[in-house]
CSV table of C-alpha atoms in Angstrom, one decimal:
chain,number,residue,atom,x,y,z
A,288,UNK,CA,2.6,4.9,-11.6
A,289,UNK,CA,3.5,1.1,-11.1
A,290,UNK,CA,2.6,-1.9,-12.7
A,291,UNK,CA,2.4,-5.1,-11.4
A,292,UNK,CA,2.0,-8.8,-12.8
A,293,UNK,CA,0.4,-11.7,-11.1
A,294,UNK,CA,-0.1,-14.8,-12.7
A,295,UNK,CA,-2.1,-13.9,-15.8
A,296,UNK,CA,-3.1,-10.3,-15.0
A,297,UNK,CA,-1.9,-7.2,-14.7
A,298,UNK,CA,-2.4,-4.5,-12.0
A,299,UNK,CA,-1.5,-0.5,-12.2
A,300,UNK,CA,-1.3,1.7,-8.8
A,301,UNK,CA,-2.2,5.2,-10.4
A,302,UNK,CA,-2.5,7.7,-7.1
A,303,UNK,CA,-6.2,7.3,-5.5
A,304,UNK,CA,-6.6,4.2,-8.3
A,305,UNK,CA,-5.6,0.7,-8.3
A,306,UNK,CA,-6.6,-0.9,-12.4
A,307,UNK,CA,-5.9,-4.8,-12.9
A,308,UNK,CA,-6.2,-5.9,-16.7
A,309,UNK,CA,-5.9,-10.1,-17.3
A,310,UNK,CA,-3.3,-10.9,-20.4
A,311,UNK,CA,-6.6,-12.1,-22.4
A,312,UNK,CA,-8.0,-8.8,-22.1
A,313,UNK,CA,-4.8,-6.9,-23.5
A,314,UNK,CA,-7.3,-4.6,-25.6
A,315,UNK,CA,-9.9,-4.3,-23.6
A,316,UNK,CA,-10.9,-2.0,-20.9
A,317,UNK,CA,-9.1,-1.8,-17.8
A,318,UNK,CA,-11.2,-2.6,-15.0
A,319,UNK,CA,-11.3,-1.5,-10.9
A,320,UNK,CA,-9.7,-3.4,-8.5
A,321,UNK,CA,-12.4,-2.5,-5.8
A,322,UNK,CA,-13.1,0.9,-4.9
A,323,UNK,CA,-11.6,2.9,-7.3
A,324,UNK,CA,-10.4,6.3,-4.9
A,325,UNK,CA,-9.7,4.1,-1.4
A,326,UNK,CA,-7.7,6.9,-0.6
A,327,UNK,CA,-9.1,10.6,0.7
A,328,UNK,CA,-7.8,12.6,-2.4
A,329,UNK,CA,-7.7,16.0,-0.1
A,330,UNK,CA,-4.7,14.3,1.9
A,331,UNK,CA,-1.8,14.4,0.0
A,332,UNK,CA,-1.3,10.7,-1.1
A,333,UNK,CA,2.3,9.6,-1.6
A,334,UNK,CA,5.0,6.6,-2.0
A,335,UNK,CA,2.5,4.2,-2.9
A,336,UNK,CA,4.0,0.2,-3.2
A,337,UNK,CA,2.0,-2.6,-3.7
A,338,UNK,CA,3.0,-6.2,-2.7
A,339,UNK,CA,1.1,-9.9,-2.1
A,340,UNK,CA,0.5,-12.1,0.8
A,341,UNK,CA,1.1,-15.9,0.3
A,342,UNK,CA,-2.1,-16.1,-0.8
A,343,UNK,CA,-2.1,-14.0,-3.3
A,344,UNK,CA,-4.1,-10.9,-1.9
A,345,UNK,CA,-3.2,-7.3,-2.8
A,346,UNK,CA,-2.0,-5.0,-0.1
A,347,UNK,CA,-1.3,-1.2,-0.6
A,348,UNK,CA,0.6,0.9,1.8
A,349,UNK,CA,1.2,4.5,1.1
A,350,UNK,CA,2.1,7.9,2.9
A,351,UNK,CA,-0.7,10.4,3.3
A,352,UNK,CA,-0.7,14.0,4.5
A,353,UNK,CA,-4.0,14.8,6.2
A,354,UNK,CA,-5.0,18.6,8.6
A,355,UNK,CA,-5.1,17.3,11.5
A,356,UNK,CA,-1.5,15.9,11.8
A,357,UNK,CA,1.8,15.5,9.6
A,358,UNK,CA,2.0,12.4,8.2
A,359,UNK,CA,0.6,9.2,8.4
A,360,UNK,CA,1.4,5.5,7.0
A,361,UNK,CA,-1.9,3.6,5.4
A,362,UNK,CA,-2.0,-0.3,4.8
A,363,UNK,CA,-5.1,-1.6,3.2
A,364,UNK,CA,-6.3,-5.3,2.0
A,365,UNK,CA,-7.9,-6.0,-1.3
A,366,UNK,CA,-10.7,-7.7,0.6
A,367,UNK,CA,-12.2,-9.4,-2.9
A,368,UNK,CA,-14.5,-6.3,-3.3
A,369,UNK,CA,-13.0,-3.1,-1.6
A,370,UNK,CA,-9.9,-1.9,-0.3
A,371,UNK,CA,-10.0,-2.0,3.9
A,372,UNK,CA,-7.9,-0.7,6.5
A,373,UNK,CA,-6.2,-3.5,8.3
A,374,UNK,CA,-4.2,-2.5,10.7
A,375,UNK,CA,-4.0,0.8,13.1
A,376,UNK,CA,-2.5,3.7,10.7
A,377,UNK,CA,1.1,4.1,11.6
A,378,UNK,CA,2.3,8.0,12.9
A,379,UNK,CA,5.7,8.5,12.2
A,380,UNK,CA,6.2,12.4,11.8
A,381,UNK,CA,6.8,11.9,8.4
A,382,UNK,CA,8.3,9.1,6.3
A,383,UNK,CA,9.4,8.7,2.4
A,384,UNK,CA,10.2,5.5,0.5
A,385,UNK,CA,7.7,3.3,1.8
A,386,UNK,CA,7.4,0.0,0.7
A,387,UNK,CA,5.4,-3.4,1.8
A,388,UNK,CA,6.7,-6.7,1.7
A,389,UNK,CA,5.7,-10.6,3.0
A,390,UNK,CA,7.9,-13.1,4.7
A,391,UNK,CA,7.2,-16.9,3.8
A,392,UNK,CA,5.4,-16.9,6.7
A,393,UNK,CA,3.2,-14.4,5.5
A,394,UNK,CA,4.3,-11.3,8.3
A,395,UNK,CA,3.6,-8.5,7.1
A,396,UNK,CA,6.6,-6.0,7.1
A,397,UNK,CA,6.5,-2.0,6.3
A,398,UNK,CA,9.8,0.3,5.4
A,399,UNK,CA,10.3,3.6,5.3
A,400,UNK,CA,12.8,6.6,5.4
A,401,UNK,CA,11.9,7.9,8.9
A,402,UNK,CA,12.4,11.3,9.9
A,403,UNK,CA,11.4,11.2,13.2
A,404,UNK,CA,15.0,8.7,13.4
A,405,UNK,CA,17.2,11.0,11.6
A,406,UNK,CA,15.8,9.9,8.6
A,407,UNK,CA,17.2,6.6,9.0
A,408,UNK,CA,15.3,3.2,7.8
A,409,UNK,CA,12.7,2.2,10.2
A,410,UNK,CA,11.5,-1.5,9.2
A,411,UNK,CA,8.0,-2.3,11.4
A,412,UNK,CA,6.1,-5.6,11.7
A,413,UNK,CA,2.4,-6.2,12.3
A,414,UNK,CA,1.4,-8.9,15.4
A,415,UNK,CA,-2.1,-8.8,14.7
A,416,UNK,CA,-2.6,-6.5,17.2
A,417,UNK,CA,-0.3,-3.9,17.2
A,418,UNK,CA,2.8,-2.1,15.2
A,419,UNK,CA,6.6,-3.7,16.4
A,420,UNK,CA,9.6,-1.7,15.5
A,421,UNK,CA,12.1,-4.3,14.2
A,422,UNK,CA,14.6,-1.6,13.7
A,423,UNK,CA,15.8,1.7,12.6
């Protein structure tokens, strides 16, 4: 589990469900943030982070194990209603410790523990376009 605060509300990132609670509502029920499982619960979800973009708009990247290949790294947008893919999934082999962060320009940066680099840190920035390895 991880909790988050933004301004006056906070946010929880259970696996498969994201919960944001306001300050005002500090006994009251905890409400959906969007879909509540935008992940596929048969594929292993794991290393969720959570970060936001200049404009203050949730992002969740995690690490998800699916049949048809080993590992995979997902990045969705809190679009206002439901969580959406943005970006091409990334296919490292397999990668732990993954965590999201924005620059104050608002690029969007992924790291990881990378096992396809001898488990080095492999830090990745989106173009728009396409995945670019910054290092590892």
């Amino acid at each position: 589990m991880y909790i988050y605060k933004m301004k006056n509300v906070f946010f929880v990132l259970l696996l498969y469900h994201f919960l944001g609670l306001s300050q005002s509502q500090y006994f009251g029920d905890w409400e959906y943030v969007g879909n509540p499982d935008f992940s596929n619960p048969t594929y292993n979800m794991y290393y969720p982070a959570l970060s936001f973009d200049n404009n203050n708009t949730p992002y969740i990247v995690y690490g998800e194990n699916n049949p048809n290949q080993f590992s995979q790294i997902v990045i969705k947008q809190f679009n206002g209603e439901n969580w959406m893919d943005i970006t091409p999934e990334i296919e490292p082999g397999q990668a732990e410790y993954i965590d999201i962060e924005f620059d104050s320009d608002n690029n969007l940066y992924i790291a990881f523990q990378d096992f396809a680099c001898d488990y080095g840190i492999t830090v990745i920035s989106f173009n728009g376009i396409t995945w670019d390895y910054i290092g590892s």
